[in-house]
Structures are given as C-alpha cells and as structure tokens.
Short mmCIF file of C-alpha atoms in Angstrom, two decimals:
data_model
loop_
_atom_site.label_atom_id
_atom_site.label_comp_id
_atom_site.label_asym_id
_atom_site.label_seq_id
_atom_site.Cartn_x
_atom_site.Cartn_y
_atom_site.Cartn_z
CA UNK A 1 143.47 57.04 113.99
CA UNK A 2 143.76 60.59 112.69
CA UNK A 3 140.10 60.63 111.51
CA UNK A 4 139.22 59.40 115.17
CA UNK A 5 141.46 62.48 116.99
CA UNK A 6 139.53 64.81 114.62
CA UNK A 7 135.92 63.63 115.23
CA UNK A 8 136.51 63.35 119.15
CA UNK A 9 137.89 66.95 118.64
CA UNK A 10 134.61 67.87 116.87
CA UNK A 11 132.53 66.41 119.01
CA UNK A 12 134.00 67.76 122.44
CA UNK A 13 134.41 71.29 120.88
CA UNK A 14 130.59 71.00 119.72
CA UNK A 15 129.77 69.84 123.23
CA UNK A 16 131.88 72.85 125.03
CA UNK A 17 130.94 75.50 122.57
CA UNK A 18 129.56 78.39 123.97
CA UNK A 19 127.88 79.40 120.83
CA UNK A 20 123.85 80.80 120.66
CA UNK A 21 121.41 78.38 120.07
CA UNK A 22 118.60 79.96 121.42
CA UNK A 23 116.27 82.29 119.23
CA UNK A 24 112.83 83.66 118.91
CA UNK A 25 111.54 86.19 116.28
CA UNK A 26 109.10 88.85 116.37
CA UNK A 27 107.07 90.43 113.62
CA UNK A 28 105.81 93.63 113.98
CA UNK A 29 103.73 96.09 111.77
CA UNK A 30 102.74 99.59 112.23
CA UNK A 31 100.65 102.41 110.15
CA UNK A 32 98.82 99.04 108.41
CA UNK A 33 96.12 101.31 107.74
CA UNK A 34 98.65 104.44 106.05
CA UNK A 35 98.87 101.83 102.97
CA UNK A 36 94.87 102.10 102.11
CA UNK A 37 94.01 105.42 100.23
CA UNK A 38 89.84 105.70 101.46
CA UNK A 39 89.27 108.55 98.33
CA UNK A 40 87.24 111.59 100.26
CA UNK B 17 95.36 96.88 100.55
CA UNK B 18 97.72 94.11 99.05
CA UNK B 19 100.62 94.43 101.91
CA UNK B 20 97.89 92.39 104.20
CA UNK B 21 98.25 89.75 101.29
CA UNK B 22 102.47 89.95 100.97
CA UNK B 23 102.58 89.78 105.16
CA UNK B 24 100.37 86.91 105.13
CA UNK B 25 102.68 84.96 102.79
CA UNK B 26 106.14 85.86 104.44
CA UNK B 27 104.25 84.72 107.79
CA UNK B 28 102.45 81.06 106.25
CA UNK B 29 106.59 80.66 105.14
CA UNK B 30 107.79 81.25 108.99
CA UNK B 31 104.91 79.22 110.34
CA UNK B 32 105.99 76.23 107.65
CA UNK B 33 109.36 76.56 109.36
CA UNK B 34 109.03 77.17 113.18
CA UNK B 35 106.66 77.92 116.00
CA UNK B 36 108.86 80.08 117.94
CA UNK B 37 107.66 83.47 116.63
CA UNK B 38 105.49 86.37 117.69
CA UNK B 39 103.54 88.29 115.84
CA UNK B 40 102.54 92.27 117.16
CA UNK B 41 101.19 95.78 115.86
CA UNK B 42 102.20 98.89 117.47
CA UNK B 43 99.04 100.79 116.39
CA UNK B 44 97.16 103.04 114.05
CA UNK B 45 96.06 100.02 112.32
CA UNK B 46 92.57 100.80 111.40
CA UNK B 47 92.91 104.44 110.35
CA UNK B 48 95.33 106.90 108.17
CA UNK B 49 94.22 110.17 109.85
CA UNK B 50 92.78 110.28 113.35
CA UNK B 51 89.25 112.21 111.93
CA UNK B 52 87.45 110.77 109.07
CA UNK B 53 84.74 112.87 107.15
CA UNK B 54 80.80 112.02 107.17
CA UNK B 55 79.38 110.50 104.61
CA UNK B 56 80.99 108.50 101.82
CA UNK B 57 84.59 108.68 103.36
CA UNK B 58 83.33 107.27 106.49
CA UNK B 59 81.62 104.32 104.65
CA UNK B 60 84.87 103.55 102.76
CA UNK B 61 86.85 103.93 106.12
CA UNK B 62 84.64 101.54 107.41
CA UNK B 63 85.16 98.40 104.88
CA UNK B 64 88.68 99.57 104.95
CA UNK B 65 88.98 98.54 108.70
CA UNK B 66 87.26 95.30 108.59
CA UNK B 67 89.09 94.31 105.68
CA UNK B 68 91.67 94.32 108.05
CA UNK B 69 90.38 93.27 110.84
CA UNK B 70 89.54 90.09 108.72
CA UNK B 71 92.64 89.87 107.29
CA UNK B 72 94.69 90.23 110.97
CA UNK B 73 91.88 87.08 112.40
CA UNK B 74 93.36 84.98 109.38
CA UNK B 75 96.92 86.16 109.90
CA UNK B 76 97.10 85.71 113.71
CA UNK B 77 98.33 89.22 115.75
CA UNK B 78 99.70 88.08 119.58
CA UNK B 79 99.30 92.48 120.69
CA UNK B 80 97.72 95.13 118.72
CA UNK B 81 98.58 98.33 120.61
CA UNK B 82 96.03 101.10 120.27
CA UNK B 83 96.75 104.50 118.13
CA UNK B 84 95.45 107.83 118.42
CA UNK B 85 94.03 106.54 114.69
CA UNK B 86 92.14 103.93 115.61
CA UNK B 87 89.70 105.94 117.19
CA UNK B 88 89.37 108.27 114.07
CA UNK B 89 85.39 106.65 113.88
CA UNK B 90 84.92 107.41 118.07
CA UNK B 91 85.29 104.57 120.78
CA UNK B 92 81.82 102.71 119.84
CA UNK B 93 83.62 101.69 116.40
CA UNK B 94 86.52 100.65 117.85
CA UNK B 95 84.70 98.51 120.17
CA UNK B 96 82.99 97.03 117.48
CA UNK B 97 85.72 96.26 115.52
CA UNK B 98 87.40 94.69 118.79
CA UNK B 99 84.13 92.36 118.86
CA UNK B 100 84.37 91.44 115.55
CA UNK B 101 89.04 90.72 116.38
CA UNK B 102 89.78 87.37 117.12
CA UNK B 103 92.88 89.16 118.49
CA UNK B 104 94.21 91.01 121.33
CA UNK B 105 93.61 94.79 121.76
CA UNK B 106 95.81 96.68 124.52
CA UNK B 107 96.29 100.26 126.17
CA UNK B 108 97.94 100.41 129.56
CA UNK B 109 96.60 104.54 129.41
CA UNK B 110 93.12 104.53 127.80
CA UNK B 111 90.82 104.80 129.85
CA UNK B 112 86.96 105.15 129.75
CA UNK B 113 85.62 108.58 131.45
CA UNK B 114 84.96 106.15 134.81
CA UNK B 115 88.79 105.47 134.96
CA UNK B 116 88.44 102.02 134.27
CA UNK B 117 90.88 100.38 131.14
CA UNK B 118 89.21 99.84 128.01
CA UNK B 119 91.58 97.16 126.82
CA UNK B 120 93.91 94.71 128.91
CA UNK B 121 97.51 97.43 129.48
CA UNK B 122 99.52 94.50 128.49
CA UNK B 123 99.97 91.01 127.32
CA UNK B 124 101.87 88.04 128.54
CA UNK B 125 102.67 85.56 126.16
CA UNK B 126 104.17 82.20 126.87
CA UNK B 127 105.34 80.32 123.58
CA UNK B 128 108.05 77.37 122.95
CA UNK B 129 109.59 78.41 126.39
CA UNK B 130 109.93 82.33 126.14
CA UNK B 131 107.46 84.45 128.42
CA UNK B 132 106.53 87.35 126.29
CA UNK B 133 105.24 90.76 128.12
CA UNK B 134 104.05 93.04 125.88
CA UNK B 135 102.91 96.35 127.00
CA UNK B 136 100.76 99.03 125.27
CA UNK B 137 100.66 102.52 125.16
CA UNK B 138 99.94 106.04 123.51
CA UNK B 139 100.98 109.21 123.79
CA UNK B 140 98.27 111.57 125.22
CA UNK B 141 95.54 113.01 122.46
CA UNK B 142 91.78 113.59 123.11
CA UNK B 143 88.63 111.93 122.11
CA UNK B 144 85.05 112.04 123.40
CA UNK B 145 84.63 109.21 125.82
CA UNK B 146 87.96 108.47 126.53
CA UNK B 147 90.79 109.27 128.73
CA UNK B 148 94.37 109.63 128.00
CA UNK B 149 96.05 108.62 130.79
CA UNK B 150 100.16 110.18 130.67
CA UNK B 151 101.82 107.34 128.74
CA UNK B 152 105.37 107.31 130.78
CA UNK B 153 103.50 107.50 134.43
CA UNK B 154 101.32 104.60 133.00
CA UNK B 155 104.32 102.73 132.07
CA UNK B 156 105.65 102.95 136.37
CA UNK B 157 102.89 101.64 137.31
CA UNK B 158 102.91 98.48 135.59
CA UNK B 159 106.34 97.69 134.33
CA UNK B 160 108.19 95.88 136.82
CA UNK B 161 105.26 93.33 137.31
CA UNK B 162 105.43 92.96 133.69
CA UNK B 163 108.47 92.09 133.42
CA UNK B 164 108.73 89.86 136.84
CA UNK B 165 106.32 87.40 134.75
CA UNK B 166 108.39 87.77 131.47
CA UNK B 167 111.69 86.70 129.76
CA UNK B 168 111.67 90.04 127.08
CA UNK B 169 109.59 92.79 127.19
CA UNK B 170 108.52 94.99 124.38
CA UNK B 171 106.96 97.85 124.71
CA UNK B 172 104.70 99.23 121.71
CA UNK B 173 104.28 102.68 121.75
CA UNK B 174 101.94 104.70 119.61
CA UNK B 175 104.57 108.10 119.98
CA UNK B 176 105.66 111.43 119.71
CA UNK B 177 109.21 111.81 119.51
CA UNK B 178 109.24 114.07 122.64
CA UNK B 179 107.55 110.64 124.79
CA UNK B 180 110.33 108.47 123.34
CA UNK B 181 113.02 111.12 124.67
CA UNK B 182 110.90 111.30 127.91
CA UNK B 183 111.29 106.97 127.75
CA UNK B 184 114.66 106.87 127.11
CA UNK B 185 115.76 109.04 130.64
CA UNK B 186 114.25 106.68 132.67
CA UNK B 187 115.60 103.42 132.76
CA UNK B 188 112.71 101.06 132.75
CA UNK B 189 113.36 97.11 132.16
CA UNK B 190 111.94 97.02 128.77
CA UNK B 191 114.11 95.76 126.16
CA UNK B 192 112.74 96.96 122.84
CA UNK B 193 110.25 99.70 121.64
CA UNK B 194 108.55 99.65 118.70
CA UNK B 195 107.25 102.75 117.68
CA UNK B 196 104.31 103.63 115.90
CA UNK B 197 103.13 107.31 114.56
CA UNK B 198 106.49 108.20 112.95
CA UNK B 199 107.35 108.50 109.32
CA UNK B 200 111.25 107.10 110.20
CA UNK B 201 112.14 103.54 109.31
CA UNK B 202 114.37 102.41 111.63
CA UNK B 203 117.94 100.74 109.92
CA UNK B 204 118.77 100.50 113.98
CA UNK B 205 117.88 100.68 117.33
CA UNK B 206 119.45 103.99 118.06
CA UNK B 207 122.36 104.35 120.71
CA UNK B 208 120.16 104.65 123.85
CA UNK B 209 119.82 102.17 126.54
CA UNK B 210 116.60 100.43 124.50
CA UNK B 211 116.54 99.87 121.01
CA UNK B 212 113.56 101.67 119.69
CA UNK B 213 112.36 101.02 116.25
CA UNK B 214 110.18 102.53 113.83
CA UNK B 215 108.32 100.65 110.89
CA UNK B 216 107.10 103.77 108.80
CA UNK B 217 104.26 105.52 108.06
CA UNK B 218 102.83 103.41 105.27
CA UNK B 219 102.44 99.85 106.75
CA UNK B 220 104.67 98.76 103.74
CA UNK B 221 107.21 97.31 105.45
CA UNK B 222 107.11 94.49 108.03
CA UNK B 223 110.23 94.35 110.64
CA UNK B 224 111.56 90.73 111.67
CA UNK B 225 113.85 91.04 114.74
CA UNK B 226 115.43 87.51 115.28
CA UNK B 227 116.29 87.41 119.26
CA UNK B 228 119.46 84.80 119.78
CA UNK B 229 120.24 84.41 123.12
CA UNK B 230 122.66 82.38 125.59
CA UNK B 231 121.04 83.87 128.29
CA UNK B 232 117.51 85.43 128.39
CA UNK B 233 117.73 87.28 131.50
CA UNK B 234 120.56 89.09 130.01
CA UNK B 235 120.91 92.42 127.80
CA UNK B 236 119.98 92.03 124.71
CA UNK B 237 122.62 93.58 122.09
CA UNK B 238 121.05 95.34 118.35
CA UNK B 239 124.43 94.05 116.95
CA UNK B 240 123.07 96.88 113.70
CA UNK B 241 124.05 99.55 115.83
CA UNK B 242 127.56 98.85 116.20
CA UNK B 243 128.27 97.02 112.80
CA UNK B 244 127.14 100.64 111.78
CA UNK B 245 130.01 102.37 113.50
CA UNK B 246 132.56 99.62 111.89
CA UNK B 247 131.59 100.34 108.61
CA UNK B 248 131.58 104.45 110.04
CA UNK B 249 134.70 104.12 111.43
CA UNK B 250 136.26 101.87 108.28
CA UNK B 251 134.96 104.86 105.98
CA UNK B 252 136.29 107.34 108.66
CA UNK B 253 139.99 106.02 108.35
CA UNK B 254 140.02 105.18 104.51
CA UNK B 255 139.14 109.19 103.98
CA UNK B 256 141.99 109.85 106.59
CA UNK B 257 144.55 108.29 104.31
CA UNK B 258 142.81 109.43 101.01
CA UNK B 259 143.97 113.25 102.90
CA UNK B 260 147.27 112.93 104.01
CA UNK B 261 148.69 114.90 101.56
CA UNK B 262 146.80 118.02 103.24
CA UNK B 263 148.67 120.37 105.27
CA UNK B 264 147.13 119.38 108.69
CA UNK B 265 149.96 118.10 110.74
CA UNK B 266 150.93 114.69 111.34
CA UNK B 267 150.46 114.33 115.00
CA UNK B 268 146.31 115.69 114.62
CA UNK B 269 145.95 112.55 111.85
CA UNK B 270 147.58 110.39 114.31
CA UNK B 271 144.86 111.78 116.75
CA UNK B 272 142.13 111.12 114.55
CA UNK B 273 143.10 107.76 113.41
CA UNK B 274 143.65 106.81 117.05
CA UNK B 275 140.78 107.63 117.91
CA UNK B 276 139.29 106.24 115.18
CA UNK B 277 140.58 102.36 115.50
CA UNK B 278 139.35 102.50 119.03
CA UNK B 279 136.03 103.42 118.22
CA UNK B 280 135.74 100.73 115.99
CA UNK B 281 137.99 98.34 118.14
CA UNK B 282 135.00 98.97 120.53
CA UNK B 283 132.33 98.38 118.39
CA UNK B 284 133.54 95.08 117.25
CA UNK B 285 133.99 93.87 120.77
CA UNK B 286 130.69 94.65 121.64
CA UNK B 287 129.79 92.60 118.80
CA UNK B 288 131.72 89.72 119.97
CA UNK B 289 131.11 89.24 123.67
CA UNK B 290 127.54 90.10 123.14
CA UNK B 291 125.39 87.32 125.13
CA UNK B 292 122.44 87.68 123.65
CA UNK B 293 121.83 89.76 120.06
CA UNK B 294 119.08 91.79 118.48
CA UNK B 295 119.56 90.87 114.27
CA UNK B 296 116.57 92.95 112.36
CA UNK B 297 115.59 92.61 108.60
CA UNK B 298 112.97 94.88 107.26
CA UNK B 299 110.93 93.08 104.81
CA UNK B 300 109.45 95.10 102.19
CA UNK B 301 106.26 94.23 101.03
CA UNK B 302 106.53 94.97 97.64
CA UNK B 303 105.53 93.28 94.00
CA UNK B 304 108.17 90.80 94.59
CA UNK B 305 106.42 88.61 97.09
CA UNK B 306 103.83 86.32 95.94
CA UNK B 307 100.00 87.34 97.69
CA UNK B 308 98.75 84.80 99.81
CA UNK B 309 95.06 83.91 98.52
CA UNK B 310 93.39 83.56 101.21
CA UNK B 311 93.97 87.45 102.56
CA UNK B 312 94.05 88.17 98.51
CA UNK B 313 90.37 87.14 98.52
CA UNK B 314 89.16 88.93 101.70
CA UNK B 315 91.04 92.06 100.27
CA UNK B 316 89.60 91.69 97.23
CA UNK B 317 86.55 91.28 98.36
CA UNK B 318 86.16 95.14 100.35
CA UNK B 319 87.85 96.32 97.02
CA UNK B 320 84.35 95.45 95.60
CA UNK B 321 82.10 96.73 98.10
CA UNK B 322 84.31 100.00 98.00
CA UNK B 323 83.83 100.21 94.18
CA UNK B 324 80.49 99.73 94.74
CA UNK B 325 80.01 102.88 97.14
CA UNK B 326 82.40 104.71 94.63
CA UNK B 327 82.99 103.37 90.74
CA UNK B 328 86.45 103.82 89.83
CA UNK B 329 86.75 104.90 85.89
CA UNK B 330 87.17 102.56 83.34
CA UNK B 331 90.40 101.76 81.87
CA UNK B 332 90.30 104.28 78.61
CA UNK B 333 88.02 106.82 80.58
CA UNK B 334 89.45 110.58 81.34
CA UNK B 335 89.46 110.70 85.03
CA UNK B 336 85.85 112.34 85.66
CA UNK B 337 86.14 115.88 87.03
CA UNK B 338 85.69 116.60 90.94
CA UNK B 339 82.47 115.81 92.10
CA UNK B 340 81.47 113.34 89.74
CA UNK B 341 81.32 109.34 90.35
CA UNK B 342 84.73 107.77 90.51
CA UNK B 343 86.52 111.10 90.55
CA UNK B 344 90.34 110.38 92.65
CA UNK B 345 91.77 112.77 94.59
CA UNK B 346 95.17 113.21 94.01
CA UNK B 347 97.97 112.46 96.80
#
C-alpha cells in the first residue's frame, strides 16, 4: 500500500513539475584562423 | 591547424547524441591579420584558408559571420572561397560599392522545433570594393523582423569594444552576442541586458552554450553571471569575519555584511526563478581530445603543400638563418 502512495506521489509530482525540459545548444568559434602561424 | 581536428571530434560526439544543436562562427575565420604580404605569405595564406574552408564543409557551420580578416586577400578571394563553402556566409553591413549586400544579413534557422535568427555584422573598417555600412544602424533596420520569424536570436558581431558599448545602450531583442576580434575569453556574459561573449583570439577554444528553457519567448538567464556574485559575495563575507578583530566599528561590518547577504540573497534568486537559463562550457581544444581523422587528413594534407612552398628543417638541423629555406620567424 505504502509502495503504491509513493509511486502515485512520484508520478503526479513528475506530471506537475514545473521543471526545464526544453534545451538546445549552440557551438560557436571565433579567430579559427589566429591558431595557424602562415611563416612570412 | 589541429583545433579544426579536436572541434570536429567534440562535434561527431554531440551529433552521436542529439540533433538539437547549432553550430556558428562569429568571424575572422580565414585570416590572422587583415593584410597579408605578396608573395610566399600570400600562397601559404591561401592553403591555410581552404584548409579550412574544407575542414568547416566536413564539420557543418549553420552562420559564418564575416571579419574585417577575412578580406585580408581583397573581396574576389573571399568570394572564391564562399564558392568553394558548402556553408552560409553573412553581413547585414557589407556592402558592394553599388549598395547592394554581398552576403545574406542574417540567417533563419529552423531545427527540432527552435527558429534560429542569426544576424551578422562588423564593425566599420575599409577595403577596396566594399562598403562598410555602420554596424548598429544596420542592426535597426533588420532586427525586429528577425526576430518576429525567430524563437532566439544571436547576434555575431565581428567588434570593437566601443560597438559593443554602443549595442548594449540600445535595447534591441537579441538575446546573445558573440563577439569576435577580441583577445578576452568570456567566463560570463557580462551584467548588461545581453550576454555578450567572447571566444579569444586564437580559435583554441570552442564555447558550448546549452539553452534550457520553459518558455522560449521568455528572457533567457546566463545563470554564470550570478553564480559569480555567490561565490563573490561568499568570499566577500568569509574576509568580513576573518577582520573583525580590526578597529572598524561594529555597526559599518554590520553594514557591509548586510549588504553583502542581500547581494547574494539576490543572486541566488535570480538563479532560482529563472525561466529559461544560459549554462556555457568553454571547451578547450587542447592535446587531450582525440583528432577526428577525417579533418586530421584534410589538415594534414595543406600541411604538405605548405611544406612544399616552404621546407621546414629537419629534426637535428640548426634553424637556417633568415632568408634561407625553412627559416621560422619567431612569435
């Protein structure tokens, strides 16, 4: 009975929770070229 | 070359994992120094910037905003090397002499559900046969359609300091800058209304910013800035304490402390009631990560065509004296 009150508890809370779930990423570079050395 | 290798490889691991990322440069790409000199150094410019340019088709780029660098060889380069991109150039204030763009000003990219605008720009320098257009008036005219067709905007900025202070007093619906043409490497997004970042100078590091979000239309939060001012704020009390044996009277520490907690009281709420958060990890590309072989080959392939046009000394050798084959400046 106890285990049942817990997962309905879980469940509802998981349900209800306002937490982020959304996400992207971005990658981003700059100055590629400053890492070459062209010798003059 | 080898950081095209090492961002190749952290990039194959995020595409193994998820779709859901974009992938951008904010300029001087091609180029170290926006003049290059005749002769030899402009041949070894040259392979330099198709190595890369072959290297960025095999690594996917979403935007590749233009630098006052990339037209170190003159505009009839650059537009060769854009023929030769599989990827997107833009420049929302480059202009050919006619007044017409040279590139697309931004980019509007629509992946896994997010709309992503990005926009272009540089701050004003001169070339033959082009026209620098004022970066921030550029940026008026095309911002708020930008971001009526967008979730996020990002703005990449080839810029002076001064520009970014011009940015940051008008309060344009952008919500990250990334800044190219600076030697800073950003820990944060600064304290202004838009998080602007800044990668470096020597294309060694790559920046992930992970976007989390309950709602997109919402501010975005760089959570960095303010877990800064906890730890500030923690270090600010802990030396209060350390001096309370000094003369200064009780009520002024009292002061201080006070204002102290609530400082970092603030911070932390920020962090918590945040909608949506900016979380950035700078990646360095260093030793560490293991070269992807594909880029490792194309790399290693301009290596050879550069030795070729200039023989490096033989392991054992004394470096040969200025002016003779395979002589190295030094930095």
């Amino acid at each position: 009975m106890k285990k049942l009150l817990y997962l309905s508890v879980f469940i509802i809370s998981f349900i209800f929770s306002n937490e982020t779930i959304n996400s992207f990423k971005i990658f981003a570079t700059t100055n590629v070229a400053g890492e070459t050395e062209p010798c003059g | 070359m080898g950081g095209l290798a090492r961002k190749s490889a952290i990039l194959n691991d995020e595409k193994n994992n998820s779709s859901n990322y974009f992938i951008l440069d904010a300029g001087d790409l091609f180029f170290k120094k926006n003049s290059i000199n005749p002769g030899k150094p402009t041949e070894l410019a040259k392979i330099s910037a198709e190595t890369i340019v072959n290297s960025f088709n095999e690594i996917g780029c979403d935007a590749f905003n233009i630098g006052e660098n990339d037209f170190a060889m003159g505009v009839d380069y650059l537009t060769y090397l854009k023929d030769m991109s599989t990827f997107p150039y833009i420049s929302a204030n480059i202009k050919n002499t006619a007044g017409s763009y040279l590139f697309n000003p931004y980019k509007i990219i629509n992946r896994d559900g997010v709309k992503l605008g990005v926009i272009g720009l540089s701050s004003v320098f001169q070339k033959d046969g082009i026209n620098v257009e004022d970066p921030i008036e550029s940026l008026e005219k095309i911002v708020e359609f930008v971001n009526s067709q967008s979730d996020f905007v990002v703005l990449l900025f080839n810029a002076t300091d001064r520009d970014i202070n011009r940015f940051h007093k008008l309060n344009f619906p952008v919500d990250i800058v990334i800044q190219s043409k600076s030697k800073k490497r950003s820990n944060d997004g600064g304290n202004n209304n838009t998080p602007v970042y800044s990668c470096g100078d020597r294309g060694k590091y790559i920046y992930e910013f992970e976007l989390k979000y309950n709602d997109i239309q919402t501010d975005f939060v760089d959570i960095a800035v303010y877990e800064s001012t906890v730890k500030l704020m923690d270090r600010k009390i802990k030396n209060l304490s350390k001096n309370n044996n000094q003369p200064e009277n009780e009520e002024a520490q009292n002061i201080k402390l006070e204002n102290y907690s609530s400082q970092k009281l603030e911070a932390e709420e920020k962090i918590k009631s945040a909608e949506n958060i900016i979380v950035i990890n700078k990646i360095e590309l260093g030793k560490k990560i293991i070269d992807d072989p594909v880029i490792l080959k194309i790399v290693d392939s301009g290596n050879m065509k550069k030795n070729l046009l200039n023989p490096q000394p033989q392991p054992g050798r004394k470096n040969p004296k200025h002016g003779q084959p395979g002589h190295k400046h030094g930095r």
